[in-house]
């Protein structure tokens, strides 16, 4: 079952949820991931309890950034420019796409590492539409691209795709036959071969950012697959798309943030933490600086607002800007464990999805689906940033009730 | 399929007009206490919030919503609310007995530790949990003021609640809506545990059953009621088993979604019951909503019982 578009209508979403309750593959995929997650997350926090302390520190840091966003935004922009990056602030999704269009142009080969904000601005589809060849390089996101669907979790996007379906997608969409496809290793090997070729020849690499240090302009990315290192390191142009809420004051804060994010989705220690500071360069010959030694010669950073600045002024929604997008609230939510990202909004799913939908598309847009929240508070309990997700969703229910004249 | 606006309107309009979110006969909500002859005023009031009493009405309600879906779709909730008398739901008799039994047990357990309790009988109002949880804020604000006023007029300094929703609403939510709120709120579980700790409450008999506990979300995550029920049960000899998601990470039973999307609530309850039944066929609940949601999906060999039933067996 492929979910191509997620509706914001209660009845549509409920219909789709009830449909997937009858889809054994989908259910099995979620169940396996949830079981693994429950086991691993317990291990991570038993072994590394100091992560709770780090989360608390980041929570406070992010609160202060939210209250002084303009200061930190200016600081980050200045720091990144100083290091040779081209920095842009995009007010809307459309602005962001337009900026990227100007950087990329047409008939290019583009490789992307998984980024929820790229999903938010519909970047891959847009780049394809204007005449580029675009490939996702995160395995899960790549499979989602092949099925022309929607990621079902921000970190584990293909949570709903079984090995059988993955092999079938490769064969049907790319003509790649996987020998002995019962072995997941064989599927991974074939995807690696296919994507290596694309990455090697790509004109542009596009990534997100897990955190950005305002003091240095350093961009932090966390991953296991190694695709981010290649996407951000091999093509001659690298574009970073990110939300302004990813800015934190310092390198140390940025490091703590990625640690907390990785741990809360039970990927700990993460295989790689990538830190990018400006485009690649060398001054080895006569101290003359030349950009593009082995890495990209251009680095473009698009800082996206898309409703975030308005949220800064909102009593409830501003709380969501502390989100590190670990997606733990999803995987712990009893409704999400049935629905996956079918519930939440067109981009972000689950409890955080409802609130991010309110930020990026408007409160009224998110308000109908808010009524599928149990108010059980499990999301709040596990959220490393202690975002009162259930209370914010309750506020959105109130927005719906007012809009429909249920309460005067 | 649910007509969201219509169901929310019904909950809102009925609560406004009759003090309860569904068309129920008010006398049936306090009949459980008639033979206890409790005083109607006092410093300590036992407050049920009407939730246990609503259990026998849930299935008839779903049926009611289904049959009147054409009216609901037309948004004629006002028409429904005004012809209330014709719409009164009939409770399910077996569940009515269960809910009355639970409330009687609770009252007797409190009287047993010499707690002087009053009960409001016909003056008691619904706790407003659905209004709050569904974001029906204006109606909730009016409703909770009314609840508070009635409690104060009846002399309340202390309120003893019987379920997590009433505890949470009266202890943590109501003070946000009412200035100078000065009622102390305790769950009967907390009261009994205090009595156990200071030696006033002792089990009359030991029951060595293996039981699995299902923590309600509100007690565990928001009201700090986790250890107290375990101590009460363990002191009575029960062997209390912990499911994988328990205490602060307890897993919802489907909760309030039951009233707007029973089909989804059922799926959630199924997930939970499959965790619980692995450990024991005797499941203990501490909330009427959990009780009804889990009971509906439990296989025939799994017994869902309210904690008061287990406590009564040992302490009364």
PDB file of C-alpha atoms in Angstrom, chain B residues 59-195:
ATOM      1  CA  UNK B  59     -22.031   0.790  23.848  1.00  0.00           C
ATOM      2  CA  UNK B  60     -25.577   2.165  23.725  1.00  0.00           C
ATOM      3  CA  UNK B  61     -23.981   5.511  22.883  1.00  0.00           C
ATOM      4  CA  UNK B  62     -22.062   4.141  19.915  1.00  0.00           C
ATOM      5  CA  UNK B  63     -25.280   2.520  18.757  1.00  0.00           C
ATOM      6  CA  UNK B  64     -27.140   5.774  19.309  1.00  0.00           C
ATOM      7  CA  UNK B  65     -24.614   7.721  17.248  1.00  0.00           C
ATOM      8  CA  UNK B  66     -24.826   5.166  14.503  1.00  0.00           C
ATOM      9  CA  UNK B  67     -28.614   5.233  14.300  1.00  0.00           C
ATOM     10  CA  UNK B  68     -28.757   8.968  14.321  1.00  0.00           C
ATOM     11  CA  UNK B  69     -25.943   9.483  11.886  1.00  0.00           C
ATOM     12  CA  UNK B  70     -28.307  11.174   9.427  1.00  0.00           C
ATOM     13  CA  UNK B  71     -29.232  13.776  12.038  1.00  0.00           C
ATOM     14  CA  UNK B  72     -25.591  14.109  13.009  1.00  0.00           C
ATOM     15  CA  UNK B  73     -24.567  14.576   9.403  1.00  0.00           C
ATOM     16  CA  UNK B  74     -27.102  17.339   9.032  1.00  0.00           C
ATOM     17  CA  UNK B  75     -25.592  18.904  12.116  1.00  0.00           C
ATOM     18  CA  UNK B  76     -28.938  18.894  13.892  1.00  0.00           C
ATOM     19  CA  UNK B  77     -27.380  18.367  17.268  1.00  0.00           C
ATOM     20  CA  UNK B  78     -29.397  21.206  18.726  1.00  0.00           C
ATOM     21  CA  UNK B  79     -32.562  19.325  17.772  1.00  0.00           C
ATOM     22  CA  UNK B  80     -31.223  16.239  19.503  1.00  0.00           C
ATOM     23  CA  UNK B  81     -30.228  18.086  22.631  1.00  0.00           C
ATOM     24  CA  UNK B  82     -33.624  19.709  22.930  1.00  0.00           C
ATOM     25  CA  UNK B  83     -35.547  16.448  22.633  1.00  0.00           C
ATOM     26  CA  UNK B  84     -33.425  14.924  25.349  1.00  0.00           C
ATOM     27  CA  UNK B  85     -36.230  13.025  27.035  1.00  0.00           C
ATOM     28  CA  UNK B  86     -36.829  10.912  23.946  1.00  0.00           C
ATOM     29  CA  UNK B  87     -33.188  10.071  23.543  1.00  0.00           C
ATOM     30  CA  UNK B  88     -32.181   8.849  26.955  1.00  0.00           C
ATOM     31  CA  UNK B  89     -29.850   5.912  26.631  1.00  0.00           C
ATOM     32  CA  UNK B  90     -30.515   2.608  28.349  1.00  0.00           C
ATOM     33  CA  UNK B  91     -27.506   1.353  30.289  1.00  0.00           C
ATOM     34  CA  UNK B  92     -26.204  -2.186  29.811  1.00  0.00           C
ATOM     35  CA  UNK B  93     -27.363  -3.991  32.923  1.00  0.00           C
ATOM     36  CA  UNK B  94     -24.305  -6.197  33.447  1.00  0.00           C
ATOM     37  CA  UNK B  95     -21.980  -3.204  33.248  1.00  0.00           C
ATOM     38  CA  UNK B  96     -24.228  -1.129  35.460  1.00  0.00           C
ATOM     39  CA  UNK B  97     -23.774  -3.781  38.135  1.00  0.00           C
ATOM     40  CA  UNK B  98     -19.996  -3.682  37.656  1.00  0.00           C
ATOM     41  CA  UNK B  99     -19.769   0.086  37.923  1.00  0.00           C
ATOM     42  CA  UNK B 100     -22.073   0.227  40.946  1.00  0.00           C
ATOM     43  CA  UNK B 101     -20.022  -2.520  42.561  1.00  0.00           C
ATOM     44  CA  UNK B 102     -16.789  -0.572  42.019  1.00  0.00           C
ATOM     45  CA  UNK B 103     -18.187   2.614  43.543  1.00  0.00           C
ATOM     46  CA  UNK B 104     -19.647   0.732  46.511  1.00  0.00           C
ATOM     47  CA  UNK B 105     -16.314  -0.974  47.080  1.00  0.00           C
ATOM     48  CA  UNK B 106     -14.514   2.373  47.067  1.00  0.00           C
ATOM     49  CA  UNK B 107     -16.956   3.964  49.494  1.00  0.00           C
ATOM     50  CA  UNK B 108     -16.766   0.930  51.825  1.00  0.00           C
ATOM     51  CA  UNK B 109     -12.965   0.868  51.679  1.00  0.00           C
ATOM     52  CA  UNK B 110     -12.913   4.512  52.762  1.00  0.00           C
ATOM     53  CA  UNK B 111     -15.524   4.033  55.483  1.00  0.00           C
ATOM     54  CA  UNK B 112     -13.513   1.033  56.650  1.00  0.00           C
ATOM     55  CA  UNK B 113     -10.548   3.296  57.465  1.00  0.00           C
ATOM     56  CA  UNK B 114     -12.864   5.654  59.338  1.00  0.00           C
ATOM     57  CA  UNK B 115     -12.849   8.263  56.654  1.00  0.00           C
ATOM     58  CA  UNK B 116     -15.890  10.492  57.110  1.00  0.00           C
ATOM     59  CA  UNK B 117     -17.163  11.029  53.615  1.00  0.00           C
ATOM     60  CA  UNK B 118     -20.083  12.912  52.194  1.00  0.00           C
ATOM     61  CA  UNK B 119     -21.524  12.382  48.729  1.00  0.00           C
ATOM     62  CA  UNK B 120     -23.419  14.906  46.624  1.00  0.00           C
ATOM     63  CA  UNK B 121     -26.002  12.465  45.228  1.00  0.00           C
ATOM     64  CA  UNK B 122     -28.155  14.315  42.681  1.00  0.00           C
ATOM     65  CA  UNK B 123     -26.041  17.425  42.928  1.00  0.00           C
ATOM     66  CA  UNK B 124     -22.932  15.665  41.665  1.00  0.00           C
ATOM     67  CA  UNK B 125     -21.810  16.731  38.212  1.00  0.00           C
ATOM     68  CA  UNK B 126     -19.708  15.126  35.508  1.00  0.00           C
ATOM     69  CA  UNK B 127     -15.970  15.883  35.791  1.00  0.00           C
ATOM     70  CA  UNK B 128     -15.765  17.519  32.341  1.00  0.00           C
ATOM     71  CA  UNK B 129     -12.859  15.354  31.127  1.00  0.00           C
ATOM     72  CA  UNK B 130     -14.164  15.020  27.564  1.00  0.00           C
ATOM     73  CA  UNK B 131     -14.750  18.760  27.346  1.00  0.00           C
ATOM     74  CA  UNK B 132     -11.186  19.429  28.390  1.00  0.00           C
ATOM     75  CA  UNK B 133      -9.531  16.738  26.306  1.00  0.00           C
ATOM     76  CA  UNK B 134     -11.437  17.676  23.169  1.00  0.00           C
ATOM     77  CA  UNK B 135     -10.481  21.334  23.534  1.00  0.00           C
ATOM     78  CA  UNK B 136     -14.043  22.473  24.253  1.00  0.00           C
ATOM     79  CA  UNK B 137     -12.518  25.104  26.486  1.00  0.00           C
ATOM     80  CA  UNK B 138     -15.304  27.632  26.975  1.00  0.00           C
ATOM     81  CA  UNK B 139     -17.789  24.966  27.947  1.00  0.00           C
ATOM     82  CA  UNK B 140     -15.215  23.266  30.157  1.00  0.00           C
ATOM     83  CA  UNK B 141     -14.463  26.554  31.932  1.00  0.00           C
ATOM     84  CA  UNK B 142     -18.157  27.133  32.687  1.00  0.00           C
ATOM     85  CA  UNK B 143     -18.660  23.513  33.659  1.00  0.00           C
ATOM     86  CA  UNK B 144     -15.742  23.253  36.056  1.00  0.00           C
ATOM     87  CA  UNK B 145     -16.755  26.506  37.783  1.00  0.00           C
ATOM     88  CA  UNK B 146     -20.143  24.901  38.407  1.00  0.00           C
ATOM     89  CA  UNK B 147     -18.525  21.717  39.767  1.00  0.00           C
ATOM     90  CA  UNK B 148     -16.339  23.783  42.079  1.00  0.00           C
ATOM     91  CA  UNK B 149     -19.230  25.939  43.274  1.00  0.00           C
ATOM     92  CA  UNK B 150     -21.328  22.904  44.158  1.00  0.00           C
ATOM     93  CA  UNK B 151     -18.416  21.297  45.998  1.00  0.00           C
ATOM     94  CA  UNK B 152     -17.757  24.472  47.971  1.00  0.00           C
ATOM     95  CA  UNK B 153     -21.453  24.961  48.785  1.00  0.00           C
ATOM     96  CA  UNK B 154     -21.448  21.452  50.157  1.00  0.00           C
ATOM     97  CA  UNK B 155     -18.663  22.320  52.562  1.00  0.00           C
ATOM     98  CA  UNK B 156     -15.755  20.652  50.712  1.00  0.00           C
ATOM     99  CA  UNK B 157     -12.248  21.241  51.980  1.00  0.00           C
ATOM    100  CA  UNK B 158     -11.009  17.907  50.763  1.00  0.00           C
ATOM    101  CA  UNK B 159     -12.240  15.912  47.784  1.00  0.00           C
ATOM    102  CA  UNK B 160     -11.567  12.213  47.353  1.00  0.00           C
ATOM    103  CA  UNK B 161     -11.709  11.129  43.751  1.00  0.00           C
ATOM    104  CA  UNK B 162     -12.321   7.650  42.426  1.00  0.00           C
ATOM    105  CA  UNK B 163     -10.696   7.741  38.989  1.00  0.00           C
ATOM    106  CA  UNK B 164      -7.656   9.298  37.250  1.00  0.00           C
ATOM    107  CA  UNK B 165      -9.647  11.722  35.094  1.00  0.00           C
ATOM    108  CA  UNK B 166     -11.473  13.271  38.051  1.00  0.00           C
ATOM    109  CA  UNK B 167      -8.204  13.412  39.999  1.00  0.00           C
ATOM    110  CA  UNK B 168      -6.380  15.135  37.159  1.00  0.00           C
ATOM    111  CA  UNK B 169      -9.189  17.564  36.356  1.00  0.00           C
ATOM    112  CA  UNK B 170      -9.821  18.604  39.950  1.00  0.00           C
ATOM    113  CA  UNK B 171      -6.199  18.608  41.104  1.00  0.00           C
ATOM    114  CA  UNK B 172      -4.181  19.810  38.107  1.00  0.00           C
ATOM    115  CA  UNK B 173      -6.545  21.394  35.589  1.00  0.00           C
ATOM    116  CA  UNK B 174      -9.300  23.139  37.555  1.00  0.00           C
ATOM    117  CA  UNK B 175      -6.905  25.457  39.476  1.00  0.00           C
ATOM    118  CA  UNK B 176      -5.909  26.960  36.085  1.00  0.00           C
ATOM    119  CA  UNK B 177      -9.525  27.977  35.524  1.00  0.00           C
ATOM    120  CA  UNK B 178     -10.565  28.971  39.043  1.00  0.00           C
ATOM    121  CA  UNK B 179      -9.036  31.759  41.066  1.00  0.00           C
ATOM    122  CA  UNK B 180      -8.127  31.047  44.703  1.00  0.00           C
ATOM    123  CA  UNK B 181      -8.849  27.369  44.282  1.00  0.00           C
ATOM    124  CA  UNK B 182      -8.693  25.868  47.728  1.00  0.00           C
ATOM    125  CA  UNK B 183      -9.819  22.290  47.687  1.00  0.00           C
ATOM    126  CA  UNK B 184      -7.318  19.561  48.440  1.00  0.00           C
ATOM    127  CA  UNK B 185      -7.748  16.676  46.047  1.00  0.00           C
ATOM    128  CA  UNK B 186      -6.667  13.099  46.632  1.00  0.00           C
ATOM    129  CA  UNK B 187      -7.398   9.890  44.858  1.00  0.00           C
ATOM    130  CA  UNK B 188      -8.892   7.197  47.099  1.00  0.00           C
ATOM    131  CA  UNK B 189      -5.829   5.111  46.159  1.00  0.00           C
ATOM    132  CA  UNK B 190      -3.625   7.729  47.819  1.00  0.00           C
ATOM    133  CA  UNK B 191      -5.888   7.916  50.868  1.00  0.00           C
ATOM    134  CA  UNK B 192      -5.863   4.152  51.322  1.00  0.00           C
ATOM    135  CA  UNK B 193      -2.123   3.977  50.834  1.00  0.00           C
ATOM    136  CA  UNK B 194      -1.596   6.614  53.533  1.00  0.00           C
ATOM    137  CA  UNK B 195      -3.742   4.535  55.865  1.00  0.00           C
TER     138      UNK B 195
END
